[in-house]
mmCIF file of C-alpha atoms and ligand atoms in Angstrom:
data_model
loop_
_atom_site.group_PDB
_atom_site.id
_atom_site.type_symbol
_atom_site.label_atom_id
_atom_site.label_comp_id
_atom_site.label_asym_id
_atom_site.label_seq_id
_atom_site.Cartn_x
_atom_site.Cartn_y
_atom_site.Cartn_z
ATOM 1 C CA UNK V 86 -255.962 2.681 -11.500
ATOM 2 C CA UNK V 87 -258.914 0.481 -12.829
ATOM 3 C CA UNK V 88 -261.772 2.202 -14.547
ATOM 4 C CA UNK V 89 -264.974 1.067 -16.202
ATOM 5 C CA UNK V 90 -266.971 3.889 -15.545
ATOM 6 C CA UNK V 91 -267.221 7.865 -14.740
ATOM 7 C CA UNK V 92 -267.983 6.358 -11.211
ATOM 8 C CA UNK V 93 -264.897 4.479 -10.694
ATOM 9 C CA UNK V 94 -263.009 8.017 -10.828
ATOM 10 C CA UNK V 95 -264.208 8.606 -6.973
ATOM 11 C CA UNK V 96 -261.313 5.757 -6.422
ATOM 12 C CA UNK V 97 -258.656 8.564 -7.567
ATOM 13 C CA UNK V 98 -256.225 8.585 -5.500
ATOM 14 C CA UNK V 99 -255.333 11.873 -7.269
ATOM 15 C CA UNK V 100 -257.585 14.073 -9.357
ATOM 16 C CA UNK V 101 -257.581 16.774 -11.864
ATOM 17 C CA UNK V 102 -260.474 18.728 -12.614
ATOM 18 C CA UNK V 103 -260.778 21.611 -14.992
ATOM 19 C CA UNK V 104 -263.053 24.209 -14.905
ATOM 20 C CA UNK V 105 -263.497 26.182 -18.324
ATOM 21 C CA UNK V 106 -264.473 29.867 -18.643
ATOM 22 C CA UNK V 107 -268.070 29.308 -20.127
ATOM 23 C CA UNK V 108 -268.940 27.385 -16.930
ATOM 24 C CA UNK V 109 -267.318 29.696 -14.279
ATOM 25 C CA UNK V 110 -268.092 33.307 -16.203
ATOM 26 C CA UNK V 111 -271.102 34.393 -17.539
ATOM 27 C CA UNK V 112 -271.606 38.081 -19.168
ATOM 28 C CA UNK V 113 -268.278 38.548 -17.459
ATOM 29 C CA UNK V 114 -269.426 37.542 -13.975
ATOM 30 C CA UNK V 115 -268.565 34.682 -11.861
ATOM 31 C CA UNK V 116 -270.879 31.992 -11.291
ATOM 32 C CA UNK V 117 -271.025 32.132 -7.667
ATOM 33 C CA UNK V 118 -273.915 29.704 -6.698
ATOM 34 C CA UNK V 119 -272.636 26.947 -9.602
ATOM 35 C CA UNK V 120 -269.210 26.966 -8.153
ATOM 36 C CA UNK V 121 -270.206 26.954 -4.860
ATOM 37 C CA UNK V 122 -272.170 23.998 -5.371
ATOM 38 C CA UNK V 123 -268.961 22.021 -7.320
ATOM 39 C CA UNK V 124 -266.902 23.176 -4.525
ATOM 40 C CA UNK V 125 -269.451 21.152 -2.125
ATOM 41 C CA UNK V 126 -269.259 18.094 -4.430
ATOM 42 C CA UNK V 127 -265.366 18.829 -4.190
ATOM 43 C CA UNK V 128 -265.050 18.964 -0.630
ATOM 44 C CA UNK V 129 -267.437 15.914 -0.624
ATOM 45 C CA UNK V 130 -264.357 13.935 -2.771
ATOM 46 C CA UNK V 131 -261.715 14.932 -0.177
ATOM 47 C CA UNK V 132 -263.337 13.584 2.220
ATOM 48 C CA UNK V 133 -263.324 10.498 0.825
ATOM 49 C CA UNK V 134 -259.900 10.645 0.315
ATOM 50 C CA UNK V 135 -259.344 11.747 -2.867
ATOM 51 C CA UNK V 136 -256.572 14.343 -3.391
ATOM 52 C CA UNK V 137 -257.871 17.250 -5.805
ATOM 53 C CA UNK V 138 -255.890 19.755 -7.933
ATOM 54 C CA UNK V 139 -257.902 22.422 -10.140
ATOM 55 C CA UNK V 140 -257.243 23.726 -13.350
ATOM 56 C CA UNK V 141 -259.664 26.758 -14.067
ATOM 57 C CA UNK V 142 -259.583 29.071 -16.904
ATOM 58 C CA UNK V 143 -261.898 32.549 -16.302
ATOM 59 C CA UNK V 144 -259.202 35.012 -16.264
ATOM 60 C CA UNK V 145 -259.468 36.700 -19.284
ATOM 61 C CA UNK V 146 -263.493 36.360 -19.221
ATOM 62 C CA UNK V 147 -263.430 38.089 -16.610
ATOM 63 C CA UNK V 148 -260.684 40.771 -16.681
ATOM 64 C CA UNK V 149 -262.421 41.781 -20.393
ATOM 65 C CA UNK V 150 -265.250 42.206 -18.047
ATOM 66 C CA UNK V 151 -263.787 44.666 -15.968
ATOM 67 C CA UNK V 152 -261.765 46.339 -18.720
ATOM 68 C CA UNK V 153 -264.514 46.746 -20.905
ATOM 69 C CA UNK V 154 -262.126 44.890 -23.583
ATOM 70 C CA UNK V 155 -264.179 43.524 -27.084
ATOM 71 C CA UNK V 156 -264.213 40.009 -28.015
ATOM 72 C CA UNK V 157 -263.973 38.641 -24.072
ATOM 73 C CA UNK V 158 -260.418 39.820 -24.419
ATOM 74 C CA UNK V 159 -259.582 38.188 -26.916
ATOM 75 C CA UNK V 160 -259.439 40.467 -29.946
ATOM 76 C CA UNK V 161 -255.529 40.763 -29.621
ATOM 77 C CA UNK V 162 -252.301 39.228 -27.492
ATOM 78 C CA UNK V 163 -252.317 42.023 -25.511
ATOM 79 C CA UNK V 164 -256.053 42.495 -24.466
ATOM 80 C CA UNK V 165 -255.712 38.733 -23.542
ATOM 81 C CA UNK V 166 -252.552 39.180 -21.121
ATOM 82 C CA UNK V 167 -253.756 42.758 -19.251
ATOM 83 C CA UNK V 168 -257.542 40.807 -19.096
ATOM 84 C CA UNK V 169 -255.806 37.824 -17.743
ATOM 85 C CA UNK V 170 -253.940 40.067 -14.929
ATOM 86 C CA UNK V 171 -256.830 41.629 -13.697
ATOM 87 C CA UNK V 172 -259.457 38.650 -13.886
ATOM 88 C CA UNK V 173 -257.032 36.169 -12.293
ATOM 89 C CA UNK V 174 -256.768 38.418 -8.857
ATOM 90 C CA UNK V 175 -260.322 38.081 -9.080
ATOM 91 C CA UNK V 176 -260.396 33.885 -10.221
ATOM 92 C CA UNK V 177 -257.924 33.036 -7.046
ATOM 93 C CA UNK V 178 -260.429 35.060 -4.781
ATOM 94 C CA UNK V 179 -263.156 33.461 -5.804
ATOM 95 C CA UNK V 180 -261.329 29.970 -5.647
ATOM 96 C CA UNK V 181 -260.111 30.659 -1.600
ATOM 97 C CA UNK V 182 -263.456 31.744 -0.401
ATOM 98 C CA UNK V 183 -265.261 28.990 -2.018
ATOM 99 C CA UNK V 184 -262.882 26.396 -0.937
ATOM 100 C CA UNK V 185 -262.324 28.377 2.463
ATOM 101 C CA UNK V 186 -266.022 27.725 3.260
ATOM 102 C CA UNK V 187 -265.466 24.296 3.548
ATOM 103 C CA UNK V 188 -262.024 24.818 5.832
ATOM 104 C CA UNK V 189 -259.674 24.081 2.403
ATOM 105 C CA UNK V 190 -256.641 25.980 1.888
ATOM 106 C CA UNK V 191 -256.145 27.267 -1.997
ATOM 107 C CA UNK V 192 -253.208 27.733 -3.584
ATOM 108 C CA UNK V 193 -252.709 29.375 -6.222
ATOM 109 C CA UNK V 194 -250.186 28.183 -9.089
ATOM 110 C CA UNK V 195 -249.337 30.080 -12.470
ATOM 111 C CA UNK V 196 -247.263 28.230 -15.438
ATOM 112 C CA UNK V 197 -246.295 28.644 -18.835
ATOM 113 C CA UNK V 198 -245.865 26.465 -21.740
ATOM 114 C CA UNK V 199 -242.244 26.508 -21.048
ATOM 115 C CA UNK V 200 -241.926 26.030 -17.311
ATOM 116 C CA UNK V 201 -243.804 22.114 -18.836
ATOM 117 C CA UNK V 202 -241.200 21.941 -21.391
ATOM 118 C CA UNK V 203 -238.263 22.295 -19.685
ATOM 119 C CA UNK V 204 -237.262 18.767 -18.151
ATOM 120 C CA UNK V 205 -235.962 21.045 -14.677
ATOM 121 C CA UNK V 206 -238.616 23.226 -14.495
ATOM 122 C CA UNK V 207 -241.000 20.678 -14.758
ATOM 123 C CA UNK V 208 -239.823 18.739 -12.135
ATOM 124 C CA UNK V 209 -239.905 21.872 -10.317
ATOM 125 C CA UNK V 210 -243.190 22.726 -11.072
ATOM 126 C CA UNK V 211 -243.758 18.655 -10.231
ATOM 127 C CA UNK V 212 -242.488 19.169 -6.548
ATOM 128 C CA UNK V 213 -244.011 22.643 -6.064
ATOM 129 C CA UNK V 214 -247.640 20.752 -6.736
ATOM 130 C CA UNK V 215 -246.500 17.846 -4.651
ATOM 131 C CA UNK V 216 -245.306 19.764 -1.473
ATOM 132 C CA UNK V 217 -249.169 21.687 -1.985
ATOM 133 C CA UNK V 218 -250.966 18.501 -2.131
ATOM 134 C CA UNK V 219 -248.969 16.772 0.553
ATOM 135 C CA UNK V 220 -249.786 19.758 2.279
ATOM 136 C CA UNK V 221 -253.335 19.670 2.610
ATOM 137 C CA UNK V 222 -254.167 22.582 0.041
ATOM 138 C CA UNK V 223 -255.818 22.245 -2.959
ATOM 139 C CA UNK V 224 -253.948 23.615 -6.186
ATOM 140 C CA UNK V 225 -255.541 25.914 -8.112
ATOM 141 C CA UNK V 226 -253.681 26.164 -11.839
ATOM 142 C CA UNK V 227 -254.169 28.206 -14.596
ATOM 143 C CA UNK V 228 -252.083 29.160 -17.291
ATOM 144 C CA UNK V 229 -249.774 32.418 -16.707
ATOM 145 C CA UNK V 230 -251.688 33.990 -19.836
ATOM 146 C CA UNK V 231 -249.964 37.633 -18.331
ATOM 147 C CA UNK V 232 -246.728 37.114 -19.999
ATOM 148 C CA UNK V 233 -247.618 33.762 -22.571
ATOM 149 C CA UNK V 234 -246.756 35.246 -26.159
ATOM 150 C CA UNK V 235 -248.938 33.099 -29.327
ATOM 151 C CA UNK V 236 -245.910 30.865 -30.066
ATOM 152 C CA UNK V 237 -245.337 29.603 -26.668
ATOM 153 C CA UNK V 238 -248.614 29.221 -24.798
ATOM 154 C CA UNK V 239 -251.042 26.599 -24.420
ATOM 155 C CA UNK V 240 -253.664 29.160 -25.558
ATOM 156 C CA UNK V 241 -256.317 26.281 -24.025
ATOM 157 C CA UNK V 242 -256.133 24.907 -20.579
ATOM 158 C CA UNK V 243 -257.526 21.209 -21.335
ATOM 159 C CA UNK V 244 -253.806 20.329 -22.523
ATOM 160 C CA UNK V 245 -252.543 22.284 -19.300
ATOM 161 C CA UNK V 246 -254.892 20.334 -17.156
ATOM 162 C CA UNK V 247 -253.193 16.710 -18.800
ATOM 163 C CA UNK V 248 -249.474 18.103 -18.349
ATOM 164 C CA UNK V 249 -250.042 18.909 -14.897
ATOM 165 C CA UNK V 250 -251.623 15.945 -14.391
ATOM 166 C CA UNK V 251 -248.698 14.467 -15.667
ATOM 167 C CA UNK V 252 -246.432 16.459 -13.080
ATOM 168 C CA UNK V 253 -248.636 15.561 -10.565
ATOM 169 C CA UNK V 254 -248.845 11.948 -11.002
ATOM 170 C CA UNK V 255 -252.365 11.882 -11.017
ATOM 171 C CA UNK V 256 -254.499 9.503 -11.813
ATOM 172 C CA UNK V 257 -257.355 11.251 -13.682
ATOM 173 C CA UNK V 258 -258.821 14.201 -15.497
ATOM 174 C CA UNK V 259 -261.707 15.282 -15.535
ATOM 175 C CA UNK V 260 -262.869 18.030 -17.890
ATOM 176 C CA UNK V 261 -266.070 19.729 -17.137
ATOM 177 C CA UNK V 262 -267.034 21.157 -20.862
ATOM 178 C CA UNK V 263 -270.282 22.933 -22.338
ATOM 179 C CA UNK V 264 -270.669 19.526 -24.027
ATOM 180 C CA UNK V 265 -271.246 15.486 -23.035
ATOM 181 C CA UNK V 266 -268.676 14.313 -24.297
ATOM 182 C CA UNK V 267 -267.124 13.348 -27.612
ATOM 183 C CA UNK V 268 -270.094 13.179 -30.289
ATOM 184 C CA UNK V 269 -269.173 10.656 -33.374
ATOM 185 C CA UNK V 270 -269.715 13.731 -36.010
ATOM 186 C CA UNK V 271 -270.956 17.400 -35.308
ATOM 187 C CA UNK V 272 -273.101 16.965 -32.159
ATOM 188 C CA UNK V 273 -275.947 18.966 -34.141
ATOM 189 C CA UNK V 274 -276.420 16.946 -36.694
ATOM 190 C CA UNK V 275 -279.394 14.016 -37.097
ATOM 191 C CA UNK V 276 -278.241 10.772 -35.122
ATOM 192 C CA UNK V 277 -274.682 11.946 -33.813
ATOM 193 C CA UNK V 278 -273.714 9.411 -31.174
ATOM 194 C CA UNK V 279 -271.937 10.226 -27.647
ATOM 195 C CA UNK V 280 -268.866 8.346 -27.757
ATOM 196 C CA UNK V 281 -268.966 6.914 -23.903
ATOM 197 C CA UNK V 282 -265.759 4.946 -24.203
ATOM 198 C CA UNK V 283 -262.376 5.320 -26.283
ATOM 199 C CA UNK V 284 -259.043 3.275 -26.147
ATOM 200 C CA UNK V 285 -256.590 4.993 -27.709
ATOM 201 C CA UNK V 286 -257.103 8.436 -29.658
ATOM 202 C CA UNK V 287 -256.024 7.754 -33.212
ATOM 203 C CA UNK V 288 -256.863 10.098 -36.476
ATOM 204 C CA UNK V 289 -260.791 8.332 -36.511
ATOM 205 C CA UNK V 290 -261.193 9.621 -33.169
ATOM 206 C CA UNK V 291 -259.511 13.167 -33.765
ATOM 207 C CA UNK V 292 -261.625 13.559 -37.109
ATOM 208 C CA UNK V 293 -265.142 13.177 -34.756
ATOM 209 C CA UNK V 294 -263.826 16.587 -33.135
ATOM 210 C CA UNK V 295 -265.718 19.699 -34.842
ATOM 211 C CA UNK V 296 -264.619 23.490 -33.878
ATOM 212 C CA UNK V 297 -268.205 23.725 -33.653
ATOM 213 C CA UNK V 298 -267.770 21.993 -29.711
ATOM 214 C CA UNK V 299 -266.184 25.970 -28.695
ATOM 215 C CA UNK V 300 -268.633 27.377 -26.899
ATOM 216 C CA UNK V 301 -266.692 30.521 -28.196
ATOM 217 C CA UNK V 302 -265.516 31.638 -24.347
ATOM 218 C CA UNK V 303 -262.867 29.808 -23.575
ATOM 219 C CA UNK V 304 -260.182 28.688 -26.520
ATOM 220 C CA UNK V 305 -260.602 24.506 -25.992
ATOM 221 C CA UNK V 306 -262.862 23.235 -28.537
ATOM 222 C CA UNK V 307 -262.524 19.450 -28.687
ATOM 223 C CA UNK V 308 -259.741 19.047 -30.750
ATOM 224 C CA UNK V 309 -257.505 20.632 -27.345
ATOM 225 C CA UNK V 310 -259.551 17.983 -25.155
ATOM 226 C CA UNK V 311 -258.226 14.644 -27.872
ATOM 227 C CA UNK V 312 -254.738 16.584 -27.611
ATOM 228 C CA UNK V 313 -255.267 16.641 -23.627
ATOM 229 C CA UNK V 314 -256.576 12.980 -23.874
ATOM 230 C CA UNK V 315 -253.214 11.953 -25.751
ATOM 231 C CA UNK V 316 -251.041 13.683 -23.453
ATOM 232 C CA UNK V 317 -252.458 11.715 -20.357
ATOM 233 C CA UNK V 318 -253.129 8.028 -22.127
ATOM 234 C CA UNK V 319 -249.716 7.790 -22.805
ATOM 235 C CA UNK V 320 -248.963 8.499 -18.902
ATOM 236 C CA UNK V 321 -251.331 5.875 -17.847
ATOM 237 C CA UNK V 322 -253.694 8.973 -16.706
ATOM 238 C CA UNK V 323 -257.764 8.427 -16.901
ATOM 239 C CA UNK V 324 -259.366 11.469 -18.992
ATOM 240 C CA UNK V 325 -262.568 12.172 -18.769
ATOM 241 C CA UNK V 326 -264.967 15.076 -20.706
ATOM 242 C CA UNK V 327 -268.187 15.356 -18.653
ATOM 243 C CA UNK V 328 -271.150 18.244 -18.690
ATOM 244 C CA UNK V 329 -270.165 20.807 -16.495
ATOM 245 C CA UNK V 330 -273.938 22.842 -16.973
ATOM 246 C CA UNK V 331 -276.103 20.998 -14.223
ATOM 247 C CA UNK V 332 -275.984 22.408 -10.528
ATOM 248 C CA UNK V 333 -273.817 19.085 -9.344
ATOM 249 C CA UNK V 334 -271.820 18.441 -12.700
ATOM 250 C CA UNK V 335 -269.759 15.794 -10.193
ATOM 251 C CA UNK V 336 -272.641 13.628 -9.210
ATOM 252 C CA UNK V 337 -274.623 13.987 -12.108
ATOM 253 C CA UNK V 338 -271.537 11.888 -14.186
ATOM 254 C CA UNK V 339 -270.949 9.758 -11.432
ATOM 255 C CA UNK V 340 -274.552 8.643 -11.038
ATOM 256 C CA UNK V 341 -275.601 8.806 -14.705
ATOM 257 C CA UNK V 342 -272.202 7.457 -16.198
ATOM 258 C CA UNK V 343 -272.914 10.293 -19.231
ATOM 259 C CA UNK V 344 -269.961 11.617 -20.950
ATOM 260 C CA UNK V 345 -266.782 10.338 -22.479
ATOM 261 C CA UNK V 346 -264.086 8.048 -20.655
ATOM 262 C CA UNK V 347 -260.813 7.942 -22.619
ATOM 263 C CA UNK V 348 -258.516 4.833 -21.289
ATOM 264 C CA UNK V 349 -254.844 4.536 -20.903
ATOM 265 C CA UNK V 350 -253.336 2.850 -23.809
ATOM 266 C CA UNK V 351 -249.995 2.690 -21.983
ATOM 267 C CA UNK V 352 -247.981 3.318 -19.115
ATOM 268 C CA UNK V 353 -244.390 5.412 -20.254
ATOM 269 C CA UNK V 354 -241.980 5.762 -17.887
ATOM 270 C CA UNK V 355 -242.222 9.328 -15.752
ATOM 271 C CA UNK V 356 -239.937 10.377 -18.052
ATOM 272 C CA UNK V 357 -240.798 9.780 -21.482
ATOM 273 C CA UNK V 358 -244.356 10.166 -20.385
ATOM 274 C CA UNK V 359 -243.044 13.966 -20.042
ATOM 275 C CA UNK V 360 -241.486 13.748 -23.345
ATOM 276 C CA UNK V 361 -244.182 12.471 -25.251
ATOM 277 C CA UNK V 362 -246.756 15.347 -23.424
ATOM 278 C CA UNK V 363 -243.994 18.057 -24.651
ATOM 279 C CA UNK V 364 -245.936 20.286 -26.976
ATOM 280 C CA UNK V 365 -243.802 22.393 -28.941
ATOM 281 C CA UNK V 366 -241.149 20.517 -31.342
ATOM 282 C CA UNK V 367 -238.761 23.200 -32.535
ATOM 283 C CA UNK V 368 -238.491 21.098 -36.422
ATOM 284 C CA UNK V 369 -239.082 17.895 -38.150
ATOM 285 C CA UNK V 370 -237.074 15.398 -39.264
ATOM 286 C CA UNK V 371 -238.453 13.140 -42.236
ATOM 287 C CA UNK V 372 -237.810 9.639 -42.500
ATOM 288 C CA UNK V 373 -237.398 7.162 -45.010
ATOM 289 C CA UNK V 374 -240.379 4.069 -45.495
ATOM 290 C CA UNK V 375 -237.061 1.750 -43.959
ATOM 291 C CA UNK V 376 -236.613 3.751 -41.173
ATOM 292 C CA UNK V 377 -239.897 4.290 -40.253
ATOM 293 C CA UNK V 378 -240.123 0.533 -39.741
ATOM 294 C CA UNK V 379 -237.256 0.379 -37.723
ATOM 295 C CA UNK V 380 -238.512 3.051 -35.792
ATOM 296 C CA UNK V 381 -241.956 0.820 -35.160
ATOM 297 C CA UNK V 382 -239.795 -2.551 -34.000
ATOM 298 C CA UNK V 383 -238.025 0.244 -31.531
ATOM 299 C CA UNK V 384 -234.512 1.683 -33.115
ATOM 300 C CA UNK V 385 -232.656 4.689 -32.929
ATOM 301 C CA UNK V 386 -232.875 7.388 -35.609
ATOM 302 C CA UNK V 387 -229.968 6.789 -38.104
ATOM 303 C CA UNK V 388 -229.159 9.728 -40.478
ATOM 304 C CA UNK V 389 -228.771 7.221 -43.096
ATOM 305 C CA UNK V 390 -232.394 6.864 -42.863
ATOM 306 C CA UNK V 391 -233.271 10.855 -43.252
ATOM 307 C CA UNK V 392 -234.565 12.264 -46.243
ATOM 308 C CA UNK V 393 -235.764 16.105 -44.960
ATOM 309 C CA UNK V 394 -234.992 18.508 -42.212
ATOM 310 C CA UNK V 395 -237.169 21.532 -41.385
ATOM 311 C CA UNK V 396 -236.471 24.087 -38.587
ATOM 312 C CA UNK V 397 -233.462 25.386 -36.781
ATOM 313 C CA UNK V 398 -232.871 23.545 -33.648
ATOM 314 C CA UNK V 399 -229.777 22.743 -31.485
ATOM 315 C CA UNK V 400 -228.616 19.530 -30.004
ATOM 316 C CA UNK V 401 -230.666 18.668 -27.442
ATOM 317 C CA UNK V 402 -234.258 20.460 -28.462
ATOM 318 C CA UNK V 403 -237.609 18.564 -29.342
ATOM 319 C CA UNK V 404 -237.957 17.663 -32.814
ATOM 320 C CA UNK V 405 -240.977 15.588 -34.251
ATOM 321 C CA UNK V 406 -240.368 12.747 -36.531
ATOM 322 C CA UNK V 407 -242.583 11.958 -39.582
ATOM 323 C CA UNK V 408 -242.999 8.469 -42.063
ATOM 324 C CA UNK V 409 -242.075 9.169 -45.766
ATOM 325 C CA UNK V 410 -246.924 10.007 -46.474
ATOM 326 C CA UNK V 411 -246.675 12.669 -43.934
ATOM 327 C CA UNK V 412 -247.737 10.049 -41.360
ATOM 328 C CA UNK V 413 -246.144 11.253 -37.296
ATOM 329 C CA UNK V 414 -244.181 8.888 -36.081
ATOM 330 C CA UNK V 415 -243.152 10.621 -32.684
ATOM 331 C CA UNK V 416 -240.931 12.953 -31.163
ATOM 332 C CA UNK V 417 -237.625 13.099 -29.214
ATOM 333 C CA UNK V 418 -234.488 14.950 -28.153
ATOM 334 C CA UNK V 419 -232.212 15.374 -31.209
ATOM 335 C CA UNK V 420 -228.291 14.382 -30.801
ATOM 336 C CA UNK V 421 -227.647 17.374 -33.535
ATOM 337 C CA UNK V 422 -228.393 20.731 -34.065
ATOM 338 C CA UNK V 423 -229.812 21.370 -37.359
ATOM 339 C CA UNK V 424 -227.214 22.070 -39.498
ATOM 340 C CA UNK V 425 -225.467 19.093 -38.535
ATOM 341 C CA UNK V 426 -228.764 17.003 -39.831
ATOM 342 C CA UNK V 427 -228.791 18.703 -42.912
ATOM 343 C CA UNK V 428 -224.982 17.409 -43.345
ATOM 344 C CA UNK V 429 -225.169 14.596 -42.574
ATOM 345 C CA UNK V 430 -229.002 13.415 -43.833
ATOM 346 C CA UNK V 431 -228.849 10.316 -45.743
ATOM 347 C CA UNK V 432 -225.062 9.254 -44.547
ATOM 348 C CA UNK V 433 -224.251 6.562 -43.084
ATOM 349 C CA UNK V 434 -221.794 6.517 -40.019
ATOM 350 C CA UNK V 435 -218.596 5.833 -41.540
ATOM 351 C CA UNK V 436 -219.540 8.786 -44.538
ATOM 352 C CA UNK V 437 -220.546 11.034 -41.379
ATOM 353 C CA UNK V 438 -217.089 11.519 -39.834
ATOM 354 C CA UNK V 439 -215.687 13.558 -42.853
ATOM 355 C CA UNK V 440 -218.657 15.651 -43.439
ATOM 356 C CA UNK V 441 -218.923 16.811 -39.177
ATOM 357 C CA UNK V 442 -215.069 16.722 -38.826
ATOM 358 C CA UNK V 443 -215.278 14.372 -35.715
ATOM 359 C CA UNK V 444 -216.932 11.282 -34.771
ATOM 360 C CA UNK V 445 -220.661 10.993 -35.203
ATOM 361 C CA UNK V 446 -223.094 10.000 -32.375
ATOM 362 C CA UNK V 447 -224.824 6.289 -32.366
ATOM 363 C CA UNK V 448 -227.753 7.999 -33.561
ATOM 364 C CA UNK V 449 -229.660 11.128 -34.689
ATOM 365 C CA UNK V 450 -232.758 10.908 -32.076
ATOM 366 C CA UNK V 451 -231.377 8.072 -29.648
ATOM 367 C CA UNK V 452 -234.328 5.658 -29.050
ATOM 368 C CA UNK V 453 -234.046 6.300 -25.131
ATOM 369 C CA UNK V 454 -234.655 9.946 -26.072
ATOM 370 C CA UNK V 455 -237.844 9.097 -28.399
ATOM 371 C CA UNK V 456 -241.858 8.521 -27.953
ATOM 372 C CA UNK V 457 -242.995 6.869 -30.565
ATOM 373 C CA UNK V 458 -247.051 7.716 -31.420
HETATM 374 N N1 LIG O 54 -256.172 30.516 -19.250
HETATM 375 C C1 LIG O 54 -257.317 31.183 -19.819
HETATM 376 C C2 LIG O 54 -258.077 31.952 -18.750
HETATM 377 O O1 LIG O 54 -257.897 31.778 -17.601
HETATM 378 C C3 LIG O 54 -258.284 30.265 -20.496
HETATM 379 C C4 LIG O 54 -257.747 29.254 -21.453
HETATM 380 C C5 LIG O 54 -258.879 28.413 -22.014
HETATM 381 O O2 LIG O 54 -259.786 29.013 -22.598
HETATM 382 O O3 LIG O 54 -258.872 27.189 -21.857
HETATM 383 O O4 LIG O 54 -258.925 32.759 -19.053
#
């Protein structure tokens, strides 16, 4: 898809939006007349043919509410997951009568971190959302914060919204936020800039994010929307951060153009684009300065070239991969299991064979198994 502007993203043929908590809850009760207006401007897409899939947070905002839990449920793991149980009966309610007013089936869907992770239960979770859009429903995602534990949940559901995005073949994102858009330092300081446009998210973009952006609800905070924006460049996905305050958040970026527009840098394959979106590497392999240039003209990961291994991972689990200053390099699906990198780290093949006791494999991360950044 072609896009200049916030406008163009009425052209979707498929489109994410994401509703965060500070937007849909306030002093732990729903926004009703706000959401029933972006449910109007949603209903207004559809009919022009766009194909919509939600991603809204509000659970735990508003099963703290109800609980009477401190912190918006937040003060521990467990407030979070008994808020999120009770506030998300309350989130999908609130999602089928307001789309139900305008004839639209909901329907709701709950994932983890790990049902994205998992190459087969992501393409499950990929057909599931397919059969529901096909359908004539629209999706209604959140993360399944009931039984996420720390190490293995999103936490934020601006990466979410870019993964399912992802699984959905979509062809944009659009965040509704608390904020414009991307300022170029902290937003409250003299002369920050709105960043309207960026091609490619590198480490000058990621250092304009301040934690400051949190409205303190919800868990995003920009840094989670450049992660999100990552996730969906490298998938050819649009991703845009808009104001979600006014009454018709929609129309107002569509007609005024304000907020930030982050363009594709490339288009992976379905498949690596999944790989490269995968969020939790289970170790890190560290390169040598001659292997991280072979890496950039597009090799395999040779063990000759390894210098460090951290973590304990088997054969087959996502490991990152870093240059010799730290710098990331990328990530991919690792031929050995840990202790087999260990042996064999700095060997070259014919060296490998008596140290593993049978032949090695053409490489330690294959390069068909590998994003690079
Ligand atoms: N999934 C969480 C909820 O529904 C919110 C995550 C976030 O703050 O982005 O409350």
């Amino acid at each position: 898809m072609d896009v200049a502007a916030l406008s163009d993203l009425r052209g979707a043929k498929r489109l994410v939006i994401k509703i965060g908590s500070a937007l849909l809850v306030r002093k732990g009760a729903p926004r009703r007349k706000w959401l029933r207006a972006l449910v109007e401007e949603i209903a207004a897409l559809r009919s022009g043919g766009v194909e919509i899939i939600i991603v809204s947070s509000g659970a735990i905002a508003l099963g703290a509410a109800r609980l009477g839990l401190p912190k918006g449920g937040r003060a521990r793991l467990s407030d979070a997951q008994a808020a999120a149980s009770v506030g998300q009966v309350e989130l999908a309610r609130l999602w089928s009568e307001a789309l139900g007013d305008h004839g639209i089936t909901a329907a709701q869907m709950l994932v983890t971190l790990g049902d994205l992770e998992d190459r087969r239960r992501y393409l499950n979770a990929a057909a599931t959302l397919a059969r529901l859009v096909d359908g004539g429903t629209v999706p209604v995602v959140n993360e399944n914060d009931s039984v996420a534990t720390e190490e293995i949940r999103f936490g934020d559901n601006d990466r979410l919204a870019a993964r399912v995005a992802q699984a959905a073949r979509a062809d944009a994102v659009l965040l509704l936020s608390d904020v414009d858009g991307l300022y170029d330092r902290d937003p409250r300081e003299d002369g920050a800039q709105l960043v309207s446009r960026v091609e490619g998210v590198g480490p000058e973009i990621i250092a304009m994010a301040s934690e400051t952006s949190s409205s303190g609800m919800g868990s995003g905070g920009m840094l989670a929307k450049l992660q999100a924006a990552r996730i969906a460049e490298r998938a050819g996905i649009v991703l845009a951060i808009v104001d979600g305050r006014d009454k018709r958040p929609l129309t107002r970026a569509f007609e005024t153009g304000i907020g930030t527009l982050f363009l594709p840098r490339r288009n992976d394959g379905a498949r690596k684009a999944w790989l490269g979106g995968r969020i939790a590497p289970l170790g890190l392999l560290v390169a040598d300065a001659g292997c991280a240039r072979a890496l950039a003209e597009g090799a395999s990961l040779l063990a000759a070239g390894l210098t460090e291994v951290e973590g304990d991972f088997a054969r087959g689990d996502l490991v990152a991969i870093q240059g010799p200053k730290g710098e990331r390099l990328g990530q991919g699906l690792v031929e050995y299991s840990a202790a087999e990198c260990r042996a064999i780290l700095g060997l070259r093949e014919k060296e490998q064979a008596a140290k593993l006791g049978y032949a090695p494999r053409a490489a330690v991360v294959h390069r068909d198994h590998m994003v690079r950044e």
